[in-house]
Coordinates of C-alpha atoms and ligand atoms in Angstrom, one line a residue:
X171 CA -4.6 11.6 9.0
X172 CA -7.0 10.3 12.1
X173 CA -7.7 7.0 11.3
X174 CA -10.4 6.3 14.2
X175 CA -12.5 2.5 14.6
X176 CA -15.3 2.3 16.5
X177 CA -15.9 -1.1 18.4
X178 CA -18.5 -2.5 20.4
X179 CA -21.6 -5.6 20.0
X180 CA -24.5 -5.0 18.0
X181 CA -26.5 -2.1 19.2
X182 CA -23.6 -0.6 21.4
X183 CA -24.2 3.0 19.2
X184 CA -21.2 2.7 16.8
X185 CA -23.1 4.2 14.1
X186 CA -24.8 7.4 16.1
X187 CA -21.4 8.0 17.5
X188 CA -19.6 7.7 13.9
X189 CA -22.1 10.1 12.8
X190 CA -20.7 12.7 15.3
X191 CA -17.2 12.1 15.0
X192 CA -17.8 12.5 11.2
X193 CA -19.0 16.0 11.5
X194 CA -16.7 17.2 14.3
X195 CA -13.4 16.0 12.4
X196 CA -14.3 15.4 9.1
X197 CA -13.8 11.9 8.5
X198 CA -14.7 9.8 6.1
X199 CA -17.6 7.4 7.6
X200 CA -16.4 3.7 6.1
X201 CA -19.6 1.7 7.7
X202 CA -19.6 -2.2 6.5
X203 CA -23.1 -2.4 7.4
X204 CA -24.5 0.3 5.9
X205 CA -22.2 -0.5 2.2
X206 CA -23.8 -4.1 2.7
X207 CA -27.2 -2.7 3.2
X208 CA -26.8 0.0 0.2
X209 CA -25.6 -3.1 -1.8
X210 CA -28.8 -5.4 -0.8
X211 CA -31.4 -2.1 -1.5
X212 CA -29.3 -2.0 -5.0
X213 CA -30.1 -5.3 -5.8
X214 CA -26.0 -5.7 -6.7
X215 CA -24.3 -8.7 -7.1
X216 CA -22.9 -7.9 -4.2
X217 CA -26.2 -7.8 -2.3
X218 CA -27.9 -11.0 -3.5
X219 CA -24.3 -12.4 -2.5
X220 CA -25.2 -11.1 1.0
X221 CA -28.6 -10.7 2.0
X222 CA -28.8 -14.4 3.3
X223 CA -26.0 -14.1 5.4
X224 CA -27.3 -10.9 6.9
X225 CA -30.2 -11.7 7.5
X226 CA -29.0 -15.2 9.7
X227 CA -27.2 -13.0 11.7
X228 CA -23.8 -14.2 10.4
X229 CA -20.3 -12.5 9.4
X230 CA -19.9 -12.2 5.9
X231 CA -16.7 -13.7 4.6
X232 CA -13.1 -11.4 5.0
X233 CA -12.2 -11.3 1.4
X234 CA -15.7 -9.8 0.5
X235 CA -15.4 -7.5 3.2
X236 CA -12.0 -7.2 2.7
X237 CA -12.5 -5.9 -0.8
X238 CA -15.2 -3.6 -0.2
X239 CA -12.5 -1.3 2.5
X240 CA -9.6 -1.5 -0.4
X241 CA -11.9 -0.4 -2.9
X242 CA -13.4 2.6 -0.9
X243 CA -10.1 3.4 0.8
X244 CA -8.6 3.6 -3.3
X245 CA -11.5 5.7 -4.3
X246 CA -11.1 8.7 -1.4
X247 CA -8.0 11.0 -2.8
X248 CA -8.9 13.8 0.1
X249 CA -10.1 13.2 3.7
X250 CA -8.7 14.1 6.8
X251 CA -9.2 10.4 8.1
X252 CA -11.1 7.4 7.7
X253 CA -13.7 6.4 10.7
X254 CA -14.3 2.7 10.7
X255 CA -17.7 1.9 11.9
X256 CA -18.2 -2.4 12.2
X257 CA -14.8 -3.2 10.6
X258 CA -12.7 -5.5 11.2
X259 CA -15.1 -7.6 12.6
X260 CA -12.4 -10.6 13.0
X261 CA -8.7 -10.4 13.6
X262 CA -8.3 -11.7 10.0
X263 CA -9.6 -8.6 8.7
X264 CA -8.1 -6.2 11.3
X265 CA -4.7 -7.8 10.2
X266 CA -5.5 -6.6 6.5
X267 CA -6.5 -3.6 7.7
X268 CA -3.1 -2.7 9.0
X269 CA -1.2 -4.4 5.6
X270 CA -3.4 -2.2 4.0
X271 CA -2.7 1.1 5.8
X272 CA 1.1 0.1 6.1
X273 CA 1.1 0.3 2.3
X274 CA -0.3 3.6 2.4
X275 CA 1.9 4.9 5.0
X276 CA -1.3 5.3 7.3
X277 CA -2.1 3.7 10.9
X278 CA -4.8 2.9 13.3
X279 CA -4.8 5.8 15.5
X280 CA -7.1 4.9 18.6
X281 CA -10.1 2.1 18.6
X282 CA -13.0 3.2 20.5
X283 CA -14.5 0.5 22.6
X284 CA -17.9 1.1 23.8
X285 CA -18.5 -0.8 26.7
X286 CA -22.6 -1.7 26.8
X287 CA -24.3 -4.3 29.3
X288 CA -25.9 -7.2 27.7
X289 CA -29.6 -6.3 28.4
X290 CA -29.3 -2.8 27.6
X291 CA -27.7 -4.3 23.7
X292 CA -30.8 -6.6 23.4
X293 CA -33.7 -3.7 24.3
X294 CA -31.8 -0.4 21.8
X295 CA -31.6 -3.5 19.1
X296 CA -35.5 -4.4 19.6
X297 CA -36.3 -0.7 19.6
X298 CA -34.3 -0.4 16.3
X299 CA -36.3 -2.9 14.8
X300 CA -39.3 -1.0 15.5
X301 CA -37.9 2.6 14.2
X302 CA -35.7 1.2 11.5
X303 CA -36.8 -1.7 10.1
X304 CA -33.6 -3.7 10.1
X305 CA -34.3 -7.2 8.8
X306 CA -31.5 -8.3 11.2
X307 CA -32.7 -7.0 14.2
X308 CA -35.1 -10.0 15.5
X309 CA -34.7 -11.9 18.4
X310 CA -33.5 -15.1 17.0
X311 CA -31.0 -12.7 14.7
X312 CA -29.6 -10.7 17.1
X313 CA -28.8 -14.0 19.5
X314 CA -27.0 -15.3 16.3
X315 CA -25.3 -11.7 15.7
X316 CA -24.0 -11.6 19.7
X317 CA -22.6 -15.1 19.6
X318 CA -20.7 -14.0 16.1
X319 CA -19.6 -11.0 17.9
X320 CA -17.8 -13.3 21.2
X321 CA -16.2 -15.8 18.9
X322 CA -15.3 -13.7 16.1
X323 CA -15.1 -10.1 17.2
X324 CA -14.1 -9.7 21.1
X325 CA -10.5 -11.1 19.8
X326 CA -10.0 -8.1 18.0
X327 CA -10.5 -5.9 20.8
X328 CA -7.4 -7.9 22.3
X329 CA -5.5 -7.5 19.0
X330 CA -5.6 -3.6 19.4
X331 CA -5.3 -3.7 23.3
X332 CA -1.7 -5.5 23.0
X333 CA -1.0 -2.5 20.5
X334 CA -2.2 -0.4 22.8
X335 CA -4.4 1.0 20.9
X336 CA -7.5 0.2 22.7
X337 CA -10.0 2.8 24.9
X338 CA -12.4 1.8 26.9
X339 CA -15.5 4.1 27.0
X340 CA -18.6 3.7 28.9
X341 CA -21.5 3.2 26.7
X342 CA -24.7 4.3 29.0
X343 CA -26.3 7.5 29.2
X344 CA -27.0 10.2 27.1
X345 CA -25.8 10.2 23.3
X346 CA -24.1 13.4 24.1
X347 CA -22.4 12.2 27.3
X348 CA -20.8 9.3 25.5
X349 CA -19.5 11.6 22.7
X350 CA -17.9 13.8 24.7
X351 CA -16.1 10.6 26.5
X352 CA -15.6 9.4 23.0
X353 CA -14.4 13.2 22.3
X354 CA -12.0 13.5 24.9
X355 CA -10.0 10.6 24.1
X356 CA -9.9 11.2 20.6
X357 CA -8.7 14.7 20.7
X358 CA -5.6 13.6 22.1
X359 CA -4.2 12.3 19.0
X360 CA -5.5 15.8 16.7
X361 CA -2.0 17.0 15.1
X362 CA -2.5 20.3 14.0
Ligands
AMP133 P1 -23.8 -3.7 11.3 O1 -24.7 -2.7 10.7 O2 -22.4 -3.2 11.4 O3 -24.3 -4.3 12.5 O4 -23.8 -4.9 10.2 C1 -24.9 -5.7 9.8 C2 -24.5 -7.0 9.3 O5 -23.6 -6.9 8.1 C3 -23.7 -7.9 10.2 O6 -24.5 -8.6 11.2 C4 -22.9 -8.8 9.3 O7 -23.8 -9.8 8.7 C5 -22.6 -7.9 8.1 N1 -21.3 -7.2 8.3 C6 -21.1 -5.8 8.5 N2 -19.8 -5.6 8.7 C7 -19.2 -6.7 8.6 C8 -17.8 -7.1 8.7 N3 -16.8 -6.2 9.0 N4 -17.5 -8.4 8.6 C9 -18.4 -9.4 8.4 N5 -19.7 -9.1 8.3 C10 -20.1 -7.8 8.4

């Protein structure tokens, strides 16, 4: 089992690199945003719950989010590893996170943490607005979404660092460049 996370701020390219890490090791993509998202075009319970919170920019509490990971992580019987893409987002969560794999005899292999300047974060996330229409990628949002990410989400960086548990990856260049940083480290922890 390769139990991968993938860290950065808003718009550092966790989700296009999950994507590639997915196919090259066959993990199984666990994306809080894109489950919340799924949830909100659904019209769930779940969605109405969230959109709001979403769409301010803001974390949405740890025991919903906490219960969405237990409940996918129960329903895969086969993978070869989970990739979390945008979880944990606060140290509360990343501590459940490892009760949770502890139970299940499973760890946090490696967190990748791709490192992005400021105003590079700010012009991909205003280009995604334009391509993707993410409702959460405004300005006033995504100022809202980078100060949740310092107070909430940079701790957990040092929660895995003291583990050491944490790589640093540079961020710029081409999509492919950055993969095969990401791929390099990652390989390292491949038992055949
Ligand atoms: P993302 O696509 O990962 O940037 O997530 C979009 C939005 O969904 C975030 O700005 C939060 O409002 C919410 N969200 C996604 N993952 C989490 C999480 N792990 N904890 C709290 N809120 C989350």
């Amino acid at each position: 089992m390769l139990n991968v996370i993938i860290f950065g701020a808003p718009g550092a390219g966790k989700g296009t690199q999950s994507k590639l890490l997915i196919e090259k090791y066959g993990l199984t993509h666990l994306s809080t945003g894109d489950i919340l998202r799924n949830e909100i075009s659904e019209n769930t319970e779940l969605g109405q719950h969230t959109k709001s919170i979403i769409e301010q920019g803001k974390l949405v509490p740890d025991d919903v989010i906490c219960k969405i990971i237990e409940k996918k992580i129960s329903e895969i019987t086969e993978t070869n590893g989970f990739m979390f893409d945008g979880f944990p987002r606060t140290v509360n969560q990343a501590k459940m996170l490892e009760d949770l794999l502890t139970k299940m005899n499973m760890s946090v292999a490696v967190v990748i943490n791709l490192d992005v300047p400021r105003e590079e974060l700010v012009s991909r996330m205003l280009l995604r607005a334009k391509n993707e229409d993410r409702p959460d990628d405004n300005v006033e949002t995504i100022n809202k979404r980078f100060d949740e990410y310092e107070n909430k989400t940079v701790p957990v960086a040092d929660f895995y660092r003291l583990q050491n548990k944490l790589s640093e990856i540079n961020g710029l260049g081409s999509i492919e460049d950055i993969f095969k940083r990401i791929e390099s480290v990652v390989g390292k922890y491949l038992i055949d």
